[in-house]
Amino acid sequence: MAPATTTPSVQSWTPIIEAFTDVLGPDKVVRRKEELLVYECDGLTSYRQRPAVVVLPNSTEEVAAAVKICDRFQVPFVARGAGTGLSGGALPIEDSVLIVMATMRNILGVDLENQRVVVQPGVINNWVTQAVSGAGFYYAPDPSSQSVCSVGGNVAENSGGVHCLKYGVTTNHVLGLKVVTPKGDIVDLGGPVAEMPGYDLTGVFVGSEGTLGIATEITLRILKAPESIQVLLADFTSVEAAGEAVSAITSAGIIPAGMEMMDNFSLNAVEDVVATNCYPRDAAAILLIEIDGLPAEVKATGERIDHLCRQKGARSITVATDPEERLRLWKGRKAAFAAMGKLSPDYYVQDGVIPRTQLPYVLKEIAALGAHHGYRVANVFHAGDGNLHPLILYNNSIPGQLEQVEELGGDILKLCIKVGGSISGEHGIGADKRCYMPDMFSETDLETMAWVRQAFNPSGLANPTKLLPTPRTCGEAARPQGNAFPQVERF
């Protein structure tokens, strides 16, 4: 039998807050109800729960002290970075402490010779590249929110981005971690080199969504910037043709640095908001394909991709090599999620993964599911690795719409599983998708995961109710924002 996840009941917060204040100082403890409003949700804004208290540590030692207080009083805690996550991973639970890492924003060391950087978890993703770009290096993982999301959150969710097709997701670029365990101990996982002996505990921790502890220092691998970069924009008269072009490119043995697709709905939303003036509004779908490497290699690969896209029905292909032109082509894709806010008061984004060969079929099915449920669905995704981001537009103020949209999102995830895919590629499971884990994993699989969690987190205090399903979280209905302290349970 797998270990149970418990959420202890807190009798009085006074001694707990006094303990936090004594250790961290009054300026690092947030308790006033109006100030806690800032922290009641992450990027999954449909669900809100105010934490009982927020603490703002500045160092590994302060994080450890805060966690030890939680352990002493048996209070559940949730770690939070920049709050940009889209699966409810940093969503507080009732009577919990939110440990916010946003003030730990220092780059602790840059070692260009060995191609590594050591950062605190609150460092913004894009700051890492900015710190080393002058010397000709960059940090590869680049979520669309890279200008605001934090490295600590990227580690928790194993975030990806445009360049994950060729260069991998966060776990491929983390060499080592300093971690505060749920008991408040400080341990080092991994190290300064890529291959360390012993169990790969770094690999276990990355993507564990705050359930195994809190990373306070992160050693990242940086890469030498390529000599040449080219971006191609190909437009198609059907989504199926664009999907077939993706399969043709990868089947030819070509691995672009990034390959993204946007359907007509999403590209028009982007043009309305960002006005790139480079996306053809009448296209059924566009592909953005980035290739990098040596100049001769990039030129030859670009010509092959051009031929393959035209062979699959591309009407026109735009090529950009100038940095400003490349940025303009990517600008719309990076702003796609934000653009949906102009079309609808609310949107619900999913994060399924499918085999690339299933793209045409799955996109047809998503359109059919949207029509069946009566909601518009925009498709923006990492086409190269089959990571879909269907955006379902709805109005949360209309009773019943959220529940209907959840059902549609669940149907899309089940479709991904049906064709041999996954329920998450980079956003994580969090609170949003935990109840779909049994659709993908067997009871034995889930029990094994629960035992790993138990080894790190024996008291069940670190981000309880997230990632793994439990009878309580999957057996009760969630309720959206409304009353001052709504309860958050099932999604």
Tab-separated table of C-alpha atoms in Angstrom:
chain	number	residue	atom	x	y	z
A	1	MET	CA	0.000	0.000	0.000
A	2	ALA	CA	1.391	3.422	-0.973
A	3	PRO	CA	2.049	5.962	1.800
A	4	ALA	CA	-0.746	8.427	2.401
A	5	THR	CA	-0.349	12.193	1.999
A	6	THR	CA	-1.723	14.009	5.029
A	7	THR	CA	-2.420	17.672	5.649
A	8	PRO	CA	-2.167	18.417	9.380
A	9	SER	CA	-4.696	20.692	11.026
A	10	VAL	CA	-3.242	23.866	12.532
A	11	GLN	CA	-4.723	24.894	15.887
A	12	SER	CA	-3.085	28.319	16.364
A	13	TRP	CA	-0.917	30.408	14.063
A	14	THR	CA	0.381	32.783	16.737
A	15	PRO	CA	3.393	30.713	17.898
A	16	ILE	CA	4.202	29.761	14.288
A	17	ILE	CA	4.263	33.376	13.123
A	18	GLU	CA	6.323	34.352	16.165
A	19	ALA	CA	8.832	31.643	15.285
A	20	PHE	CA	9.099	32.873	11.674
A	21	THR	CA	9.505	36.464	12.875
A	22	ASP	CA	12.241	35.525	15.357
A	23	VAL	CA	14.264	33.679	12.708
A	24	LEU	CA	13.626	35.776	9.574
A	25	GLY	CA	12.668	39.186	10.919
A	26	PRO	CA	9.282	40.921	10.647
A	27	ASP	CA	9.938	42.282	7.135
A	28	LYS	CA	10.130	38.758	5.712
A	29	VAL	CA	6.831	37.513	7.149
A	30	VAL	CA	3.587	38.459	5.369
A	31	ARG	CA	0.387	37.937	7.343
A	32	ARG	CA	-2.114	40.715	6.515
A	33	LYS	CA	-5.047	39.359	4.493
A	34	GLU	CA	-4.900	42.073	1.832
A	35	GLU	CA	-1.175	41.405	1.249
A	36	LEU	CA	-1.763	37.670	0.952
A	37	LEU	CA	-4.048	38.273	-2.045
A	38	VAL	CA	-0.939	38.544	-4.241
A	39	TYR	CA	-0.059	34.928	-3.489
A	40	GLU	CA	-3.412	33.145	-3.686
A	41	CYS	CA	-2.790	31.597	-7.131
A	42	ASP	CA	-0.149	31.031	-9.760
A	43	GLY	CA	-0.621	31.275	-13.541
A	44	LEU	CA	-3.618	28.919	-13.254
A	45	THR	CA	-5.791	31.807	-12.132
A	46	SER	CA	-9.163	30.059	-12.116
A	47	TYR	CA	-8.429	28.578	-8.687
A	48	ARG	CA	-7.447	30.565	-5.638
A	49	GLN	CA	-6.628	29.831	-2.029
A	50	ARG	CA	-4.984	32.326	0.291
A	51	PRO	CA	-2.087	30.930	2.322
A	52	ALA	CA	-2.152	31.460	6.062
A	53	VAL	CA	1.265	33.134	5.984
A	54	VAL	CA	3.990	33.953	3.449
A	55	VAL	CA	7.712	34.006	4.232
A	56	LEU	CA	10.419	35.579	2.064
A	57	PRO	CA	13.830	34.027	2.819
A	58	ASN	CA	17.024	35.429	1.287
A	59	SER	CA	19.451	32.537	1.719
A	60	THR	CA	19.728	28.773	1.925
A	61	GLU	CA	20.053	29.019	5.686
A	62	GLU	CA	16.870	31.078	5.978
A	63	VAL	CA	14.960	28.629	3.776
A	64	ALA	CA	16.181	25.782	5.995
A	65	ALA	CA	15.133	27.671	9.130
A	66	ALA	CA	11.650	28.301	7.697
A	67	VAL	CA	11.224	24.647	6.703
A	68	LYS	CA	12.356	23.482	10.158
A	69	ILE	CA	9.648	25.642	11.726
A	70	CYS	CA	7.078	24.049	9.428
A	71	ASP	CA	8.360	20.612	10.410
A	72	ARG	CA	8.311	21.438	14.130
A	73	PHE	CA	4.698	22.613	14.002
A	74	GLN	CA	3.709	20.050	11.345
A	75	VAL	CA	2.483	22.767	8.996
A	76	PRO	CA	2.283	22.083	5.241
A	77	PHE	CA	4.342	24.389	3.016
A	78	VAL	CA	4.392	25.243	-0.667
A	79	ALA	CA	7.404	26.728	-2.473
A	80	ARG	CA	6.760	29.482	-5.013
A	81	GLY	CA	8.994	31.176	-7.552
A	82	ALA	CA	7.693	33.878	-9.879
A	83	GLY	CA	4.161	32.447	-9.874
A	84	THR	CA	4.018	31.933	-13.654
A	85	GLY	CA	3.281	28.185	-13.522
A	86	LEU	CA	0.234	26.963	-15.431
A	87	SER	CA	-0.690	23.776	-13.556
A	88	GLY	CA	-1.373	25.065	-10.044
A	89	GLY	CA	1.932	23.752	-8.711
A	90	ALA	CA	2.415	26.826	-6.498
A	91	LEU	CA	-1.258	27.040	-5.520
A	92	PRO	CA	-1.464	27.275	-1.711
A	93	ILE	CA	-3.580	24.824	0.204
A	94	GLU	CA	-5.739	25.702	3.187
A	95	ASP	CA	-3.755	26.521	6.353
A	96	SER	CA	-0.391	26.413	4.598
A	97	VAL	CA	2.828	28.412	4.585
A	98	LEU	CA	3.983	29.781	1.239
A	99	ILE	CA	7.776	29.956	1.018
A	100	VAL	CA	8.466	32.497	-1.723
A	101	MET	CA	11.881	32.415	-3.395
A	102	ALA	CA	11.456	35.633	-5.401
A	103	THR	CA	13.972	37.619	-3.334
A	104	MET	CA	16.754	35.069	-3.890
A	105	ARG	CA	17.812	36.631	-7.195
A	106	ASN	CA	21.600	36.488	-7.214
A	107	ILE	CA	23.837	34.933	-9.826
A	108	LEU	CA	26.402	33.380	-7.501
A	109	GLY	CA	29.090	32.400	-9.976
A	110	VAL	CA	29.965	32.360	-13.677
A	111	ASP	CA	32.544	29.834	-14.918
A	112	LEU	CA	32.893	30.354	-18.665
A	113	GLU	CA	35.826	27.983	-19.047
A	114	ASN	CA	33.766	25.085	-17.714
A	115	GLN	CA	30.506	26.404	-19.198
A	116	ARG	CA	28.474	26.646	-16.016
A	117	VAL	CA	26.646	29.236	-13.951
A	118	VAL	CA	25.442	29.007	-10.341
A	119	VAL	CA	22.224	30.869	-9.536
A	120	GLN	CA	19.695	31.277	-6.773
A	121	PRO	CA	16.165	30.033	-7.561
A	122	GLY	CA	14.610	33.485	-7.947
A	123	VAL	CA	16.877	34.408	-10.867
A	124	ILE	CA	14.761	35.058	-13.976
A	125	ASN	CA	15.383	32.599	-16.808
A	126	ASN	CA	16.472	35.220	-19.329
A	127	TRP	CA	18.942	36.789	-16.904
A	128	VAL	CA	21.196	33.752	-17.240
A	129	THR	CA	21.685	34.351	-20.975
A	130	GLN	CA	22.075	38.092	-20.402
A	131	ALA	CA	24.856	37.395	-17.902
A	132	VAL	CA	26.927	35.356	-20.375
A	133	SER	CA	25.880	36.541	-23.840
A	134	GLY	CA	28.655	39.122	-23.994
A	135	ALA	CA	31.163	36.264	-23.862
A	136	GLY	CA	29.338	34.319	-26.582
A	137	PHE	CA	27.316	31.895	-24.418
A	138	TYR	CA	23.637	31.331	-23.686
A	139	TYR	CA	21.250	29.233	-21.582
A	140	ALA	CA	19.160	26.983	-23.844
A	141	PRO	CA	15.820	26.292	-22.026
A	142	ASP	CA	13.543	29.164	-23.056
A	143	PRO	CA	9.890	28.975	-21.967
A	144	SER	CA	7.614	31.572	-23.561
A	145	SER	CA	7.550	33.274	-20.156
A	146	GLN	CA	11.368	33.379	-19.966
A	147	SER	CA	11.408	37.137	-19.331
A	148	VAL	CA	9.450	36.655	-16.077
A	149	CYS	CA	9.663	32.996	-14.975
A	150	SER	CA	12.316	31.940	-12.453
A	151	VAL	CA	14.942	29.227	-12.714
A	152	GLY	CA	13.697	27.636	-9.487
A	153	GLY	CA	10.233	27.253	-10.968
A	154	ASN	CA	11.749	25.879	-14.183
A	155	VAL	CA	13.559	23.245	-12.116
A	156	ALA	CA	10.388	22.342	-10.212
A	157	GLU	CA	8.334	21.833	-13.385
A	158	ASN	CA	11.166	20.697	-15.698
A	159	SER	CA	10.245	23.482	-18.114
A	160	GLY	CA	11.061	23.384	-21.799
A	161	GLY	CA	10.550	26.005	-24.484
A	162	VAL	CA	11.148	26.607	-28.151
A	163	HIS	CA	14.651	25.117	-28.171
A	164	CYS	CA	13.860	21.921	-26.266
A	165	LEU	CA	13.561	19.977	-29.531
A	166	LYS	CA	17.319	20.068	-30.133
A	167	TYR	CA	18.729	20.997	-26.746
A	168	GLY	CA	16.384	19.356	-24.257
A	169	VAL	CA	14.392	20.605	-21.288
A	170	THR	CA	15.619	21.943	-17.944
A	171	THR	CA	16.847	18.592	-16.598
A	172	ASN	CA	19.336	18.389	-19.474
A	173	HIS	CA	20.962	21.637	-18.317
A	174	VAL	CA	21.084	21.212	-14.526
A	175	LEU	CA	24.401	19.889	-13.237
A	176	GLY	CA	23.826	20.192	-9.515
A	177	LEU	CA	21.513	21.493	-6.805
A	178	LYS	CA	21.714	22.652	-3.233
A	179	VAL	CA	18.452	21.522	-1.684
A	180	VAL	CA	16.638	22.055	1.594
A	181	THR	CA	14.831	18.821	2.409
A	182	PRO	CA	11.306	18.787	3.921
A	183	LYS	CA	12.978	18.215	7.316
A	184	GLY	CA	15.098	21.358	6.922
A	185	ASP	CA	18.411	19.635	6.192
A	186	ILE	CA	20.714	21.080	3.524
A	187	VAL	CA	22.060	18.598	0.972
A	188	ASP	CA	23.942	18.769	-2.323
A	189	LEU	CA	22.694	16.770	-5.305
A	190	GLY	CA	24.770	16.271	-8.427
A	191	GLY	CA	27.863	18.405	-8.773
A	192	PRO	CA	29.908	20.663	-11.028
A	193	VAL	CA	30.284	18.094	-13.826
A	194	ALA	CA	27.705	16.348	-15.976
A	195	GLU	CA	28.341	12.760	-14.900
A	196	MET	CA	28.476	12.182	-11.139
A	197	PRO	CA	28.690	8.707	-9.559
A	198	GLY	CA	25.886	7.262	-7.473
A	199	TYR	CA	22.143	7.606	-7.868
A	200	ASP	CA	20.960	10.383	-10.182
A	201	LEU	CA	19.184	12.329	-7.441
A	202	THR	CA	19.420	15.514	-9.498
A	203	GLY	CA	17.310	13.821	-12.160
A	204	VAL	CA	14.822	12.702	-9.505
A	205	PHE	CA	14.528	16.202	-8.061
A	206	VAL	CA	14.120	18.161	-11.312
A	207	GLY	CA	10.444	18.011	-12.206
A	208	SER	CA	9.352	16.895	-8.730
A	209	GLU	CA	7.220	20.051	-8.385
A	210	GLY	CA	8.278	21.024	-4.889
A	211	THR	CA	7.232	17.697	-3.354
A	212	LEU	CA	10.794	16.597	-2.500
A	213	GLY	CA	12.192	19.839	-1.094
A	214	ILE	CA	13.292	23.318	-2.206
A	215	ALA	CA	16.274	24.081	-4.456
A	216	THR	CA	18.224	27.088	-3.163
A	217	GLU	CA	21.267	27.000	-5.467
A	218	ILE	CA	21.281	25.653	-9.008
A	219	THR	CA	24.321	24.891	-11.157
A	220	LEU	CA	23.373	25.303	-14.816
A	221	ARG	CA	25.101	24.239	-18.000
A	222	ILE	CA	25.518	27.008	-20.565
A	223	LEU	CA	26.244	26.593	-24.265
A	224	LYS	CA	28.419	28.387	-26.780
A	225	ALA	CA	26.283	30.555	-29.049
A	226	PRO	CA	26.027	29.160	-32.599
A	227	GLU	CA	27.882	30.905	-35.403
A	228	SER	CA	24.822	31.123	-37.636
A	229	ILE	CA	21.047	31.127	-37.034
A	230	GLN	CA	18.225	31.098	-39.555
A	231	VAL	CA	14.461	31.207	-38.990
A	232	LEU	CA	11.975	30.087	-41.630
A	233	LEU	CA	8.266	30.906	-41.596
A	234	ALA	CA	6.208	28.559	-43.784
A	235	ASP	CA	2.457	29.028	-44.243
A	236	PHE	CA	-0.024	26.321	-45.224
A	237	THR	CA	-3.617	26.113	-46.446
A	238	SER	CA	-4.420	23.284	-44.016
A	239	VAL	CA	-3.322	22.306	-40.531
A	240	GLU	CA	-2.893	18.719	-41.735
A	241	ALA	CA	-0.355	19.823	-44.359
A	242	ALA	CA	1.642	21.699	-41.729
A	243	GLY	CA	1.615	18.591	-39.529
A	244	GLU	CA	2.810	16.469	-42.416
A	245	ALA	CA	5.656	18.923	-43.042
A	246	VAL	CA	6.755	18.519	-39.409
A	247	SER	CA	6.870	14.732	-39.825
A	248	ALA	CA	8.722	15.050	-43.146
A	249	ILE	CA	11.421	17.258	-41.622
A	250	THR	CA	12.092	14.992	-38.658
A	251	SER	CA	11.868	11.844	-40.814
A	252	ALA	CA	14.623	13.301	-42.983
A	253	GLY	CA	16.915	13.294	-39.966
A	254	ILE	CA	16.831	17.061	-39.530
A	255	ILE	CA	16.675	18.322	-35.947
A	256	PRO	CA	15.917	22.058	-35.927
A	257	ALA	CA	16.761	24.138	-32.877
A	258	GLY	CA	13.021	24.817	-32.655
A	259	MET	CA	9.896	24.080	-34.656
A	260	GLU	CA	6.605	25.718	-33.654
A	261	MET	CA	3.101	25.682	-35.147
A	262	MET	CA	0.224	28.146	-34.828
A	263	ASP	CA	-3.251	27.696	-36.304
A	264	ASN	CA	-5.314	30.414	-38.013
A	265	PHE	CA	-7.170	31.327	-34.853
A	266	SER	CA	-4.002	31.913	-32.816
A	267	LEU	CA	-1.981	33.673	-35.513
A	268	ASN	CA	-4.787	36.182	-36.113
A	269	ALA	CA	-5.081	36.804	-32.376
A	270	VAL	CA	-1.367	37.504	-32.282
A	271	GLU	CA	-1.495	39.881	-35.259
A	272	ASP	CA	-4.370	41.764	-33.633
A	273	VAL	CA	-2.334	42.322	-30.480
A	274	VAL	CA	1.352	42.306	-31.427
A	275	ALA	CA	1.042	43.373	-35.086
A	276	THR	CA	4.153	41.602	-36.355
A	277	ASN	CA	2.830	42.032	-39.918
A	278	CYS	CA	4.644	38.864	-40.890
A	279	TYR	CA	2.014	36.195	-40.241
A	280	PRO	CA	-0.333	35.713	-43.249
A	281	ARG	CA	-3.851	36.056	-41.828
A	282	ASP	CA	-5.422	33.712	-44.377
A	283	ALA	CA	-3.078	30.802	-43.587
A	284	ALA	CA	-4.670	27.761	-41.963
A	285	ALA	CA	-1.416	27.216	-40.075
A	286	ILE	CA	2.159	28.473	-39.973
A	287	LEU	CA	5.395	26.769	-39.015
A	288	LEU	CA	8.278	28.644	-37.414
A	289	ILE	CA	11.493	26.668	-37.862
A	290	GLU	CA	14.835	27.726	-36.407
A	291	ILE	CA	18.121	26.111	-37.431
A	292	ASP	CA	21.568	26.873	-36.072
A	293	GLY	CA	25.173	25.764	-36.405
A	294	LEU	CA	28.013	26.487	-38.829
A	295	PRO	CA	27.100	28.848	-41.691
A	296	ALA	CA	27.449	26.222	-44.438
A	297	GLU	CA	25.425	23.701	-42.419
A	298	VAL	CA	22.640	26.194	-41.743
A	299	LYS	CA	22.443	27.197	-45.413
A	300	ALA	CA	22.232	23.590	-46.624
A	301	THR	CA	19.702	22.577	-43.951
A	302	GLY	CA	17.550	25.604	-44.685
A	303	GLU	CA	17.379	24.657	-48.344
A	304	ARG	CA	16.323	21.094	-47.447
A	305	ILE	CA	13.600	22.344	-45.105
A	306	ASP	CA	12.362	24.767	-47.749
A	307	HIS	CA	12.074	21.898	-50.244
A	308	LEU	CA	10.281	19.598	-47.789
A	309	CYS	CA	7.771	22.274	-46.744
A	310	ARG	CA	6.943	23.145	-50.346
A	311	GLN	CA	6.618	19.448	-51.110
A	312	LYS	CA	3.948	19.239	-48.375
A	313	GLY	CA	2.031	22.229	-49.675
A	314	ALA	CA	3.634	25.359	-48.198
A	315	ARG	CA	2.396	28.425	-50.106
A	316	SER	CA	5.328	30.660	-49.232
A	317	ILE	CA	8.415	30.624	-47.045
A	318	THR	CA	10.034	33.635	-45.410
A	319	VAL	CA	13.668	33.360	-44.339
A	320	ALA	CA	15.247	35.567	-41.665
A	321	THR	CA	18.921	35.631	-40.717
A	322	ASP	CA	19.163	39.165	-39.322
A	323	PRO	CA	18.750	39.143	-35.504
A	324	GLU	CA	15.992	41.770	-35.566
A	325	GLU	CA	14.074	39.951	-38.286
A	326	ARG	CA	14.386	36.660	-36.431
A	327	LEU	CA	13.107	38.318	-33.272
A	328	ARG	CA	10.129	39.734	-35.180
A	329	LEU	CA	9.181	36.292	-36.476
A	330	TRP	CA	9.360	34.834	-32.961
A	331	LYS	CA	7.671	37.769	-31.238
A	332	GLY	CA	4.166	36.635	-32.095
A	333	ARG	CA	4.714	33.066	-30.949
A	334	LYS	CA	6.126	34.234	-27.632
A	335	ALA	CA	3.087	36.484	-27.112
A	336	ALA	CA	0.458	33.910	-28.126
A	337	PHE	CA	-0.833	33.178	-24.627
A	338	ALA	CA	-1.105	36.857	-23.751
A	339	ALA	CA	-2.907	37.572	-27.022
A	340	MET	CA	-5.752	35.274	-26.000
A	341	GLY	CA	-6.624	37.711	-23.242
A	342	LYS	CA	-7.868	40.131	-25.886
A	343	LEU	CA	-10.271	37.555	-27.320
A	344	SER	CA	-11.711	36.150	-24.121
A	345	PRO	CA	-11.923	37.105	-20.428
A	346	ASP	CA	-10.442	33.707	-19.505
A	347	TYR	CA	-8.562	30.852	-21.108
A	348	TYR	CA	-7.614	27.378	-19.954
A	349	VAL	CA	-4.384	25.949	-21.383
A	350	GLN	CA	-3.422	22.293	-21.520
A	351	ASP	CA	-0.024	20.722	-22.058
A	352	GLY	CA	-0.329	17.297	-23.666
A	353	VAL	CA	2.302	15.502	-25.727
A	354	ILE	CA	1.734	13.260	-28.727
A	355	PRO	CA	3.874	11.398	-31.268
A	356	ARG	CA	4.648	13.755	-34.154
A	357	THR	CA	3.093	11.349	-36.654
A	358	GLN	CA	-0.252	11.768	-34.869
A	359	LEU	CA	-0.374	15.571	-35.299
A	360	PRO	CA	-2.881	15.699	-38.196
A	361	TYR	CA	-5.254	13.228	-36.510
A	362	VAL	CA	-5.060	14.820	-33.062
A	363	LEU	CA	-5.594	18.349	-34.337
A	364	LYS	CA	-8.744	17.198	-36.167
A	365	GLU	CA	-9.956	15.515	-32.992
A	366	ILE	CA	-9.281	18.610	-30.869
A	367	ALA	CA	-11.347	20.692	-33.301
A	368	ALA	CA	-14.153	18.130	-33.061
A	369	LEU	CA	-13.983	18.101	-29.251
A	370	GLY	CA	-14.119	21.893	-29.147
A	371	ALA	CA	-17.183	21.900	-31.387
A	372	HIS	CA	-18.829	19.164	-29.325
A	373	HIS	CA	-18.371	21.072	-26.075
A	374	GLY	CA	-19.138	24.421	-27.710
A	375	TYR	CA	-15.833	26.233	-27.012
A	376	ARG	CA	-13.228	27.847	-29.237
A	377	VAL	CA	-9.808	26.213	-29.064
A	378	ALA	CA	-6.629	27.900	-30.323
A	379	ASN	CA	-3.641	25.650	-31.036
A	380	VAL	CA	-0.108	26.870	-30.347
A	381	PHE	CA	2.548	24.257	-29.753
A	382	HIS	CA	6.055	22.874	-29.982
A	383	ALA	CA	5.420	20.918	-33.158
A	384	GLY	CA	8.876	19.371	-33.285
A	385	ASP	CA	8.424	17.315	-30.126
A	386	GLY	CA	4.627	17.064	-30.259
A	387	ASN	CA	4.037	19.217	-27.172
A	388	LEU	CA	0.531	20.676	-27.625
A	389	HIS	CA	-0.776	23.811	-25.920
A	390	PRO	CA	-4.483	24.004	-26.797
A	391	LEU	CA	-5.989	27.190	-25.371
A	392	ILE	CA	-9.690	26.888	-24.550
A	393	LEU	CA	-11.461	30.251	-24.400
A	394	TYR	CA	-14.299	30.736	-21.888
A	395	ASN	CA	-15.848	33.138	-19.386
A	396	ASN	CA	-15.281	32.209	-15.760
A	397	SER	CA	-18.044	34.552	-14.597
A	398	ILE	CA	-20.679	32.382	-16.298
A	399	PRO	CA	-21.703	29.570	-13.925
A	400	GLY	CA	-20.818	26.122	-15.193
A	401	GLN	CA	-18.370	27.161	-17.917
A	402	LEU	CA	-15.261	26.336	-15.903
A	403	GLU	CA	-16.475	22.810	-15.207
A	404	GLN	CA	-17.317	22.312	-18.895
A	405	VAL	CA	-13.908	23.601	-19.956
A	406	GLU	CA	-12.227	21.290	-17.461
A	407	GLU	CA	-14.084	18.378	-19.010
A	408	LEU	CA	-12.950	19.439	-22.488
A	409	GLY	CA	-9.358	19.780	-21.257
A	410	GLY	CA	-9.576	16.313	-19.733
A	411	ASP	CA	-10.869	14.879	-22.998
A	412	ILE	CA	-7.872	16.387	-24.799
A	413	LEU	CA	-5.466	14.828	-22.293
A	414	LYS	CA	-7.145	11.439	-22.661
A	415	LEU	CA	-6.817	11.795	-26.435
A	416	CYS	CA	-3.067	12.381	-26.007
A	417	ILE	CA	-2.770	9.230	-23.912
A	418	LYS	CA	-4.844	7.259	-26.415
A	419	VAL	CA	-2.382	7.965	-29.260
A	420	GLY	CA	0.652	7.075	-27.129
A	421	GLY	CA	1.448	10.456	-25.615
A	422	SER	CA	1.601	12.136	-22.225
A	423	ILE	CA	-0.477	14.491	-20.085
A	424	SER	CA	2.373	16.982	-19.649
A	425	GLY	CA	5.432	18.083	-21.551
A	426	GLU	CA	6.646	21.087	-19.564
A	427	HIS	CA	3.911	22.671	-17.419
A	428	GLY	CA	3.896	19.884	-14.850
A	429	ILE	CA	1.019	18.054	-13.190
A	430	GLY	CA	0.474	20.279	-10.162
A	431	ALA	CA	-3.116	20.446	-8.953
A	432	ASP	CA	-4.594	20.682	-12.443
A	433	LYS	CA	-3.804	17.226	-13.850
A	434	ARG	CA	-3.150	15.018	-10.823
A	435	CYS	CA	-6.467	13.199	-11.242
A	436	TYR	CA	-5.477	12.123	-14.762
A	437	MET	CA	-2.309	10.396	-13.585
A	438	PRO	CA	-4.120	7.004	-13.250
A	439	ASP	CA	-5.116	7.297	-16.921
A	440	MET	CA	-1.439	7.253	-17.834
A	441	PHE	CA	0.216	5.227	-15.074
A	442	SER	CA	-0.641	1.915	-13.464
A	443	GLU	CA	-1.364	1.542	-9.771
A	444	THR	CA	2.106	0.051	-9.305
A	445	ASP	CA	3.708	2.987	-11.133
A	446	LEU	CA	1.952	5.490	-8.893
A	447	GLU	CA	2.776	3.511	-5.770
A	448	THR	CA	6.467	3.549	-6.725
A	449	MET	CA	6.341	7.329	-7.200
A	450	ALA	CA	4.636	7.688	-3.819
A	451	TRP	CA	7.423	5.725	-2.121
A	452	VAL	CA	10.062	7.988	-3.692
A	453	ARG	CA	8.147	10.971	-2.376
A	454	GLN	CA	7.906	9.330	1.048
A	455	ALA	CA	11.691	8.829	1.156
A	456	PHE	CA	12.314	12.559	0.711
A	457	ASN	CA	9.139	13.853	2.368
A	458	PRO	CA	8.152	11.430	5.175
A	459	SER	CA	5.769	13.835	6.923
A	460	GLY	CA	4.001	14.761	3.689
A	461	LEU	CA	4.396	18.495	4.389
A	462	ALA	CA	6.124	19.571	1.150
A	463	ASN	CA	3.488	20.677	-1.387
A	464	PRO	CA	0.872	18.102	-0.339
A	465	THR	CA	-2.016	17.214	-2.681
A	466	LYS	CA	0.097	18.055	-5.759
A	467	LEU	CA	1.420	15.796	-8.527
A	468	LEU	CA	0.059	12.467	-7.264
A	469	PRO	CA	-3.672	11.718	-6.985
A	470	THR	CA	-5.239	11.025	-3.618
A	471	PRO	CA	-8.819	9.997	-2.816
A	472	ARG	CA	-9.526	13.376	-1.230
A	473	THR	CA	-8.180	15.579	-4.017
A	474	CYS	CA	-9.709	13.489	-6.785
A	475	GLY	CA	-13.028	12.778	-5.150
A	476	GLU	CA	-14.290	16.265	-4.474
A	477	ALA	CA	-15.284	19.063	-6.815
A	478	ALA	CA	-13.141	22.177	-7.133
A	479	ARG	CA	-14.664	25.578	-6.815
A	480	PRO	CA	-13.384	28.692	-8.575
A	481	GLN	CA	-12.702	32.076	-6.993
A	482	GLY	CA	-15.588	33.718	-5.227
A	483	ASN	CA	-15.737	33.875	-1.433
A	484	ALA	CA	-12.842	35.267	0.560
A	485	PHE	CA	-11.471	31.835	1.416
A	486	PRO	CA	-12.830	29.311	-1.104
A	487	GLN	CA	-11.731	25.747	-0.740
A	488	VAL	CA	-9.649	24.220	-3.499
A	489	GLU	CA	-9.833	20.492	-4.008
A	490	ARG	CA	-10.431	18.581	-7.223
A	491	PHE	CA	-9.684	19.945	-10.709
